[in-house]
Amino acid sequence: MPPPPPPPSRRNDSKASAASKEENIYIPSFISKRPFYAGEEGDATDYLEHQRLQKTKDDQSKWYDRGKKLGPAATKYRKGACENCGAMTHKAKDCLARPRAKGAKWTGKDIQADEVIQDVELGWDAKRDRWNGYDPKEYRRVVERYNQMDELRNQLSGTKDKEGAVDGEEEEADKDAGEKYAEESDMGRHQSTATRQLRIREDTAKYLLNLDLESAKYDPKTRTMVDAGATADKAAELFAEEGFLRASGDAAEFERAQKYAWEKQERSGDTSQHMQANPTAGEFYRKKEREEAEKKRAAYLKALRDKYGGDTHEMPAALREAAVTESEQFVEYDEAGLIKGAPKVAAKSKYAEDVYINNHTSVWGSWWSNFKWGYACCHSFIKNSYCTGEEGKQAWEAADKQRTGASLIEEAPAQEEEVSKKADDTEAPQNAGKKRTMEEMMGGVSEAELDEYRRKRAAADDPMAKFLGNDELVS
């Protein structure tokens, strides 16, 4: 008789999955019920599958295997393959290999292996991951290049391989000191924009400059002074503009000295001209370079004068003073064209005053005549005209007399006298010329006589003919 089977082990019962258990009626429905956004797919036997830890799909690790080939290359050209390299996975117009003079289709040589065509399905996050597919080994090139530049910098500065070799401890100490100074000097250059805008701890807070309620207003939301604090009080003068005080006085000179030390260190790796550790050396070399640059510039200008004639072609002093020159003074303007930070002055008018244009010596509107405004210097009514001075005044007076008829009244007596004199002079010849002589009749009509006839004849169709010789006014 065979022995009875062994009883079931409790250890196996504990290993049974939770899905094989019966539904627990004491679990609330909002926990046991599957939500709509979880989907319908899943294990039908496990009613609590949506509550269990789900295995996330690591889509971000998927990427194309660059340069991967499908086994060995073919030995003969296959129909439909790339005519350039002989691979079956692309055509000639999509081939990335170097174009051959004679492709693999005609030579049958150097046929490339087929590439692996992958269909990588990326999720929403993987598509937007900027570092997806990045190989960290590529950063080794950056490190190697940095090390090469560091070695070249050390060679230029003479810290390595000097005559009379220095022991290793001193070399390491020099290198550590150089790195320490480099970190100190670069501290202000590599700060982020947000950190650079922070207020220095030693500065007085803006809202403590002036506690007068009628003074420049401080906006706590933006932490700035409204309208840049540009009012006429003392506090506004102290805080005329953000950062303007730090750029005034010796601050600009200090900034140039710091920039010189940084550039000197970057070019040659020399940290002996550190701005804080050895400011005297930096100032000495800066002054020396300025003097050398000034000497080179003077020599260059002298060579130009010798070559092109010297002072014969020099610009006149008036033009040289009027020319626009460079300036180190920083001026910033706002939207209205006013200088930022300048105290506000109540304007008399919204228009510019006492501005003389086009060689005028008076402003537009300084003269008025006949219900029109003009310039008092030349009596011109045109606003954009050029000034003509006294000649313009004389021309305007003559035109005004002609317009009003004043010149005609003055000239009338003189014309009457001239007409009377001419009448007396011409009466005798006219009377004598009434009877023409035989010679005049035989000689024909002259051009002057014909012209006189044309002027004196009366045209019958002339509507004004009946008024000739009458001094009566027509009502």
Coordinates of C-alpha atoms in Angstrom, one line a residue:
M1 CA 0.0 0.0 0.0
P2 CA 1.6 3.3 -1.1
P3 CA 2.1 6.0 1.6
P4 CA -0.4 8.9 1.8
P5 CA 0.6 12.2 0.0
P6 CA 2.2 14.8 2.1
P7 CA 0.0 17.6 3.5
P8 CA 0.2 21.0 1.6
S9 CA 2.9 23.3 2.8
R10 CA 2.0 26.6 4.3
R11 CA 5.1 28.1 2.8
N12 CA 3.6 27.6 -0.7
D13 CA 0.3 29.2 0.5
S14 CA 2.1 32.3 1.6
K15 CA 3.7 32.5 -1.9
A16 CA 0.3 32.5 -3.5
S17 CA -0.4 35.7 -5.5
A18 CA -2.9 38.2 -4.2
A19 CA -4.9 37.7 -7.4
S20 CA -5.8 34.2 -6.4
K21 CA -7.5 35.4 -3.2
E22 CA -11.2 36.1 -3.0
E23 CA -12.5 39.6 -3.2
N24 CA -12.4 41.3 0.2
I25 CA -15.8 42.8 0.9
Y26 CA -14.4 45.1 3.6
I27 CA -12.3 47.1 1.1
P28 CA -14.2 50.3 0.1
S29 CA -15.5 50.6 -3.4
F30 CA -13.5 53.7 -4.2
I31 CA -10.4 51.6 -3.7
S32 CA -11.5 48.3 -5.2
K33 CA -13.3 49.9 -8.2
R34 CA -11.0 50.5 -11.2
P35 CA -11.0 54.1 -12.3
F36 CA -11.8 55.1 -15.9
Y37 CA -8.4 56.6 -16.6
A38 CA -6.6 53.3 -15.7
G39 CA -8.0 51.6 -18.9
E40 CA -9.7 48.2 -19.3
E41 CA -6.6 46.2 -20.1
G42 CA -5.0 44.1 -17.3
D43 CA -5.4 40.9 -15.4
A44 CA -9.1 40.1 -15.1
T45 CA -8.6 37.8 -12.1
D46 CA -6.8 40.5 -10.0
Y47 CA -9.4 43.1 -9.1
L48 CA -6.8 45.2 -7.2
E49 CA -4.3 45.4 -10.1
H50 CA -4.7 49.1 -10.5
Q51 CA -3.7 49.6 -6.8
R52 CA -0.4 47.6 -7.2
L53 CA 3.0 49.0 -8.1
Q54 CA 3.1 49.2 -11.9
K55 CA 6.3 48.6 -13.8
T56 CA 7.2 51.8 -15.7
K57 CA 8.4 51.5 -19.2
D58 CA 11.8 53.0 -19.6
D59 CA 11.3 54.7 -22.9
Q60 CA 14.1 57.2 -22.4
S61 CA 16.8 54.5 -22.6
K62 CA 15.7 53.7 -26.1
W63 CA 17.7 55.3 -28.9
Y64 CA 19.1 54.4 -32.3
D65 CA 22.2 52.3 -32.5
R66 CA 24.3 54.6 -34.6
G67 CA 26.5 52.8 -37.1
K68 CA 25.2 49.3 -36.4
K69 CA 25.4 46.9 -39.3
L70 CA 23.5 43.8 -40.2
G71 CA 26.3 41.2 -40.3
P72 CA 28.9 41.0 -43.0
A73 CA 28.6 42.9 -46.3
A74 CA 27.5 41.3 -49.5
T75 CA 30.1 40.2 -52.1
K76 CA 28.0 41.0 -55.2
Y77 CA 25.8 43.9 -56.1
R78 CA 22.1 43.2 -55.5
K79 CA 19.3 44.5 -57.5
G80 CA 17.5 47.5 -55.8
A81 CA 20.5 48.3 -53.7
C82 CA 22.2 51.7 -53.4
E83 CA 24.1 52.5 -56.6
N84 CA 26.8 54.3 -54.7
C85 CA 27.7 52.0 -51.8
G86 CA 25.7 48.8 -52.5
A87 CA 23.7 48.7 -49.3
M88 CA 20.0 47.5 -49.5
T89 CA 18.6 49.8 -46.8
H90 CA 18.7 53.0 -48.7
K91 CA 18.8 54.5 -52.2
A92 CA 21.5 56.6 -53.8
K93 CA 19.9 59.9 -53.1
D94 CA 19.8 59.1 -49.3
C95 CA 23.3 57.6 -49.2
L96 CA 25.6 59.3 -46.6
A97 CA 28.8 57.7 -47.9
R98 CA 31.3 59.7 -50.0
P99 CA 30.1 59.9 -53.7
R100 CA 32.2 57.6 -55.8
A101 CA 33.3 58.3 -59.4
K102 CA 32.0 54.8 -60.3
G103 CA 29.5 53.4 -57.9
A104 CA 29.3 49.9 -56.5
K105 CA 26.6 49.0 -59.1
W106 CA 29.2 49.3 -61.9
T107 CA 32.4 48.2 -60.1
G108 CA 31.0 45.6 -57.7
K109 CA 33.8 46.5 -55.2
D110 CA 33.7 47.8 -51.6
I111 CA 30.1 47.0 -51.1
Q112 CA 29.0 48.2 -47.7
A113 CA 26.9 46.2 -45.2
D114 CA 23.3 47.0 -44.6
E115 CA 22.4 49.3 -41.7
V116 CA 20.1 48.3 -38.9
I117 CA 16.7 50.1 -39.4
Q118 CA 15.1 50.6 -36.0
D119 CA 11.6 51.8 -35.2
V120 CA 12.1 53.5 -31.9
E121 CA 8.8 54.5 -30.4
L122 CA 9.4 57.2 -27.8
G123 CA 6.9 58.4 -25.2
W124 CA 5.9 62.0 -24.4
D125 CA 8.8 62.6 -22.0
A126 CA 11.4 60.8 -24.2
K127 CA 10.6 62.9 -27.2
R128 CA 11.2 66.1 -25.2
D129 CA 14.3 64.9 -23.4
R130 CA 17.2 67.0 -24.7
W131 CA 19.8 64.6 -23.4
N132 CA 18.2 61.4 -24.9
G133 CA 20.8 59.5 -26.9
Y134 CA 23.7 61.5 -25.5
D135 CA 26.9 59.5 -24.9
P136 CA 28.7 60.6 -21.8
K137 CA 32.0 59.3 -23.3
E138 CA 31.9 62.2 -25.7
Y139 CA 32.7 64.6 -22.9
R140 CA 36.2 63.1 -22.7
R141 CA 37.1 65.2 -25.7
V142 CA 36.3 68.3 -23.8
V143 CA 38.4 67.2 -20.8
E144 CA 41.3 66.3 -23.0
R145 CA 41.1 69.7 -24.8
Y146 CA 41.0 71.5 -21.5
N147 CA 44.0 69.6 -20.3
Q148 CA 45.9 70.5 -23.4
M149 CA 45.1 74.1 -23.1
D150 CA 46.2 74.0 -19.4
E151 CA 49.5 72.5 -20.4
L152 CA 50.1 75.1 -23.1
R153 CA 49.2 77.9 -20.6
N154 CA 51.7 76.5 -18.1
Q155 CA 54.4 76.4 -20.8
L156 CA 53.8 80.0 -21.8
S157 CA 53.9 81.2 -18.2
G158 CA 57.1 79.3 -17.6
T159 CA 55.9 77.4 -14.6
K160 CA 57.0 74.0 -16.1
D161 CA 60.4 72.7 -17.2
K162 CA 62.4 75.6 -15.9
E163 CA 66.2 75.5 -15.9
G164 CA 67.2 74.3 -12.5
A165 CA 64.3 71.9 -11.9
V166 CA 62.1 72.6 -8.9
D167 CA 61.1 69.7 -6.7
G168 CA 57.5 68.4 -7.0
E169 CA 56.2 69.9 -3.8
E170 CA 57.0 73.5 -4.9
E171 CA 55.4 72.8 -8.3
E172 CA 52.2 71.6 -6.7
A173 CA 52.2 74.6 -4.4
D174 CA 52.6 77.0 -7.3
K175 CA 49.8 75.2 -9.2
D176 CA 47.5 75.3 -6.3
A177 CA 48.2 79.0 -5.7
G178 CA 47.4 79.7 -9.4
E179 CA 44.1 77.8 -9.3
K180 CA 43.2 79.6 -6.0
Y181 CA 43.8 83.1 -7.6
A182 CA 42.0 82.0 -10.8
E183 CA 38.9 81.0 -8.8
E184 CA 39.0 84.3 -6.9
S185 CA 39.4 86.4 -10.1
D186 CA 36.7 84.5 -12.0
M187 CA 34.3 84.6 -9.1
G188 CA 32.6 87.8 -10.4
R189 CA 32.6 86.8 -14.0
H190 CA 30.7 83.5 -13.9
Q191 CA 27.9 84.5 -11.7
S192 CA 24.4 84.0 -12.9
T193 CA 22.2 86.9 -13.9
A194 CA 19.9 86.4 -10.9
T195 CA 22.8 86.5 -8.5
R196 CA 24.4 89.5 -10.1
Q197 CA 21.2 91.6 -9.7
L198 CA 21.1 91.1 -5.9
R199 CA 21.8 94.0 -3.7
I200 CA 25.2 94.2 -1.9
R201 CA 24.9 93.7 1.8
E202 CA 26.8 96.9 2.6
D203 CA 24.4 99.1 0.5
T204 CA 21.6 100.9 2.2
A205 CA 18.2 99.6 1.4
K206 CA 16.3 101.7 -1.2
Y207 CA 13.2 102.2 1.0
L208 CA 15.5 103.6 3.8
L209 CA 17.0 106.4 1.6
N210 CA 14.1 108.7 2.4
L211 CA 11.1 108.2 4.6
D212 CA 9.2 111.2 3.3
L213 CA 5.8 110.1 2.0
E214 CA 5.9 112.8 -0.7
S215 CA 9.3 111.6 -2.0
A216 CA 10.2 109.0 -4.5
K217 CA 7.9 106.0 -4.2
Y218 CA 9.3 102.5 -3.5
D219 CA 7.4 99.6 -5.1
P220 CA 7.8 96.6 -2.8
K221 CA 6.5 94.2 -5.5
T222 CA 9.3 94.9 -8.0
R223 CA 11.8 96.1 -5.3
T224 CA 12.5 99.2 -7.4
M225 CA 11.9 102.9 -7.1
V226 CA 8.9 104.1 -9.2
D227 CA 10.1 106.2 -12.2
A228 CA 13.7 105.5 -11.1
G229 CA 13.3 107.8 -8.2
A230 CA 13.7 110.8 -10.5
T231 CA 12.2 113.6 -8.4
A232 CA 13.7 116.8 -7.1
D233 CA 14.5 115.7 -3.5
K234 CA 17.8 114.6 -2.0
A235 CA 17.0 110.9 -1.8
A236 CA 16.2 110.8 -5.5
E237 CA 19.5 112.3 -6.3
L238 CA 21.2 109.6 -4.3
F239 CA 19.2 106.9 -6.1
A240 CA 18.9 108.5 -9.5
E241 CA 19.2 105.3 -11.4
E242 CA 19.8 101.6 -10.7
G243 CA 23.5 101.0 -10.6
F244 CA 24.4 104.5 -11.8
L245 CA 26.2 105.5 -8.6
R246 CA 28.4 102.4 -8.8
A247 CA 29.4 103.4 -12.3
S248 CA 30.5 106.9 -11.4
G249 CA 33.7 108.3 -10.0
D250 CA 36.5 105.7 -9.6
A251 CA 34.3 102.7 -10.1
A252 CA 34.8 102.7 -13.9
E253 CA 38.6 102.9 -13.4
F254 CA 38.4 100.0 -11.0
E255 CA 36.4 98.0 -13.4
R256 CA 38.9 98.6 -16.2
A257 CA 41.7 97.5 -13.9
Q258 CA 39.9 94.3 -13.0
K259 CA 39.2 93.6 -16.6
Y260 CA 42.9 94.1 -17.4
A261 CA 43.9 91.6 -14.7
W262 CA 41.4 89.0 -16.0
E263 CA 42.5 89.4 -19.6
K264 CA 46.2 89.2 -18.6
Q265 CA 45.6 86.0 -16.7
E266 CA 43.6 84.4 -19.6
R267 CA 46.2 85.2 -22.2
S268 CA 49.4 84.2 -20.3
G269 CA 48.2 82.6 -17.1
D270 CA 50.1 85.2 -15.1
T271 CA 48.4 85.6 -11.7
S272 CA 51.1 88.1 -10.4
Q273 CA 48.9 91.0 -11.3
H274 CA 46.0 90.0 -9.1
M275 CA 43.7 92.9 -8.5
Q276 CA 43.4 92.3 -4.7
A277 CA 46.7 90.6 -4.0
N278 CA 49.0 92.9 -6.0
P279 CA 47.2 96.0 -7.3
T280 CA 50.4 98.0 -7.6
A281 CA 51.9 95.7 -10.3
G282 CA 48.7 95.8 -12.3
E283 CA 48.6 99.6 -12.2
F284 CA 52.2 99.8 -13.2
Y285 CA 51.8 97.5 -16.2
R286 CA 48.6 99.2 -17.2
K287 CA 50.3 102.6 -17.2
K288 CA 53.2 101.2 -19.2
E289 CA 50.9 99.7 -21.8
R290 CA 49.0 103.0 -22.1
E291 CA 52.3 104.9 -22.7
E292 CA 53.4 102.4 -25.3
A293 CA 50.1 102.6 -27.1
E294 CA 50.2 106.4 -27.1
K295 CA 53.7 106.3 -28.6
K296 CA 52.6 103.9 -31.3
R297 CA 49.6 106.1 -32.1
A298 CA 51.7 109.3 -32.3
A299 CA 54.2 107.5 -34.6
Y300 CA 51.4 106.3 -36.7
L301 CA 49.9 109.8 -37.0
K302 CA 53.3 111.2 -37.9
A303 CA 53.8 108.7 -40.6
L304 CA 50.4 109.5 -42.1
R305 CA 51.1 113.3 -42.0
D306 CA 54.5 112.7 -43.7
K307 CA 52.9 110.5 -46.4
Y308 CA 49.8 112.6 -47.2
G309 CA 51.0 116.2 -46.7
G310 CA 50.9 116.9 -43.0
D311 CA 48.8 120.0 -42.0
T312 CA 47.8 120.9 -45.5
H313 CA 44.8 118.6 -45.4
E314 CA 44.0 119.1 -41.7
M315 CA 40.3 119.6 -40.8
P316 CA 39.4 123.2 -39.8
A317 CA 39.0 123.8 -36.1
A318 CA 35.3 124.7 -36.5
L319 CA 34.5 121.4 -38.1
R320 CA 36.7 119.5 -35.7
E321 CA 34.9 120.9 -32.8
A322 CA 31.5 120.2 -34.3
A323 CA 32.4 116.6 -35.1
V324 CA 31.0 113.8 -33.0
T325 CA 33.6 112.4 -30.7
E326 CA 33.7 109.4 -28.4
S327 CA 33.1 109.8 -24.7
E328 CA 33.3 107.6 -21.7
Q329 CA 30.3 109.3 -20.1
F330 CA 27.3 107.0 -20.0
V331 CA 24.0 108.6 -20.7
E332 CA 20.7 106.7 -21.0
Y333 CA 17.5 108.1 -22.3
D334 CA 13.9 107.1 -21.6
E335 CA 10.9 106.8 -23.9
A336 CA 10.2 110.5 -23.8
G337 CA 13.8 111.4 -24.9
L338 CA 14.8 112.7 -21.4
I339 CA 17.9 111.6 -19.5
K340 CA 17.2 108.9 -17.1
G341 CA 18.0 109.8 -13.5
A342 CA 18.0 113.5 -14.1
P343 CA 15.8 115.6 -11.8
K344 CA 12.4 116.4 -13.2
V345 CA 11.8 120.1 -14.1
A346 CA 8.4 121.5 -14.7
A347 CA 8.3 122.2 -18.4
K348 CA 6.9 125.6 -19.5
S349 CA 5.7 124.1 -22.8
K350 CA 5.5 120.8 -24.5
Y351 CA 7.3 122.3 -27.4
A352 CA 11.0 123.1 -27.6
E353 CA 11.8 126.7 -26.9
D354 CA 14.5 129.0 -28.3
V355 CA 15.6 126.6 -31.0
Y356 CA 16.8 128.4 -34.1
I357 CA 16.7 126.4 -37.3
N358 CA 17.9 127.1 -40.9
N359 CA 20.1 130.0 -39.9
H360 CA 17.3 132.0 -38.4
T361 CA 18.0 134.5 -35.6
S362 CA 14.4 134.4 -34.2
V363 CA 11.9 131.7 -33.5
W364 CA 8.8 130.8 -35.5
G365 CA 5.9 133.0 -34.4
S366 CA 8.0 136.0 -33.5
W367 CA 6.4 138.1 -36.2
W368 CA 2.7 138.4 -37.3
S369 CA 1.2 140.1 -40.4
N370 CA -2.0 139.7 -42.3
F371 CA -3.3 137.0 -39.9
K372 CA -0.1 134.9 -40.5
W373 CA 2.8 133.9 -38.2
G374 CA 6.4 134.0 -39.4
Y375 CA 10.0 134.9 -38.6
A376 CA 10.9 138.4 -37.4
C377 CA 14.4 138.2 -38.8
C378 CA 13.4 137.8 -42.5
H379 CA 9.6 138.2 -42.6
S380 CA 9.1 134.7 -44.0
F381 CA 5.8 132.9 -43.5
I382 CA 7.2 129.4 -44.4
K383 CA 8.2 127.6 -41.3
N384 CA 10.9 125.4 -42.8
S385 CA 12.4 128.1 -45.0
Y386 CA 16.0 129.4 -44.8
C387 CA 16.6 132.8 -43.4
T388 CA 17.2 135.6 -46.0
G389 CA 17.8 138.4 -43.5
E390 CA 17.3 142.1 -44.6
E391 CA 16.8 141.1 -48.3
G392 CA 13.9 139.1 -47.3
K393 CA 12.4 142.0 -45.4
Q394 CA 12.8 144.3 -48.5
A395 CA 11.3 141.7 -50.8
W396 CA 8.3 141.3 -48.4
E397 CA 7.8 145.1 -48.3
A398 CA 7.8 145.3 -52.1
A399 CA 5.4 142.5 -52.4
D400 CA 3.1 144.0 -49.8
K401 CA 3.1 147.4 -51.6
Q402 CA 2.2 145.6 -54.8
R403 CA -0.5 143.7 -53.2
T404 CA -2.2 146.7 -51.5
G405 CA -1.6 149.1 -54.5
A406 CA 0.5 151.5 -52.5
S407 CA 3.2 151.5 -55.1
L408 CA 0.7 152.4 -57.8
I409 CA -0.5 155.5 -55.9
E410 CA 3.1 156.7 -55.5
E411 CA 4.0 156.0 -59.2
A412 CA 0.7 157.6 -60.6
P413 CA 1.9 161.3 -60.4
A414 CA 5.2 160.5 -61.9
Q415 CA 3.6 158.6 -64.7
E416 CA 1.2 161.4 -65.4
E417 CA 4.1 163.9 -65.8
E418 CA 5.9 161.5 -68.1
V419 CA 2.8 161.0 -70.2
S420 CA 2.2 164.7 -70.5
K421 CA 5.8 165.3 -71.6
K422 CA 5.6 162.5 -74.2
A423 CA 2.3 163.9 -75.5
D424 CA 3.9 167.3 -76.1
D425 CA 6.8 165.8 -77.8
T426 CA 4.7 163.6 -80.1
E427 CA 2.0 166.1 -81.1
A428 CA 4.2 167.8 -83.7
P429 CA 5.3 164.7 -85.5
Q430 CA 1.7 163.3 -85.4
N431 CA 0.3 166.5 -86.9
A432 CA 3.0 166.5 -89.5
G433 CA 2.5 162.9 -90.3
K434 CA -1.2 163.2 -91.2
K435 CA -0.4 163.9 -94.8
R436 CA 1.9 161.3 -96.3
T437 CA 4.3 162.3 -98.9
M438 CA 4.7 160.7 -102.3
E439 CA 7.9 158.9 -101.3
E440 CA 6.2 157.3 -98.2
M441 CA 3.3 156.1 -100.4
M442 CA 5.7 154.7 -103.0
G443 CA 8.0 153.2 -100.5
G444 CA 5.2 150.9 -99.0
V445 CA 4.3 150.2 -95.3
S446 CA 7.1 149.8 -92.8
E447 CA 7.1 147.2 -90.1
A448 CA 6.7 149.9 -87.4
E449 CA 3.6 151.3 -89.1
L450 CA 2.0 147.9 -89.4
D451 CA 2.6 147.2 -85.8
E452 CA 1.1 150.5 -84.8
Y453 CA -2.0 149.8 -86.9
R454 CA -2.5 146.5 -85.3
R455 CA -2.4 148.0 -81.8
K456 CA -4.7 150.9 -82.6
R457 CA -7.4 149.2 -84.7
A458 CA -10.7 148.4 -83.0
A459 CA -12.0 144.8 -83.3
A460 CA -15.7 144.6 -84.0
D461 CA -16.1 141.4 -82.0
D462 CA -14.2 142.7 -79.0
P463 CA -16.7 142.9 -76.0
M464 CA -14.7 145.7 -74.5
A465 CA -14.5 147.8 -77.6
K466 CA -17.4 150.1 -76.6
F467 CA -15.5 151.1 -73.4
L468 CA -12.4 152.3 -75.2
G469 CA -11.9 156.0 -74.5
N470 CA -14.6 156.2 -71.8
D471 CA -13.6 156.9 -68.2
E472 CA -17.0 156.0 -66.8
L473 CA -17.3 153.1 -64.3
V474 CA -19.6 150.3 -65.0
S475 CA -22.0 149.6 -62.2

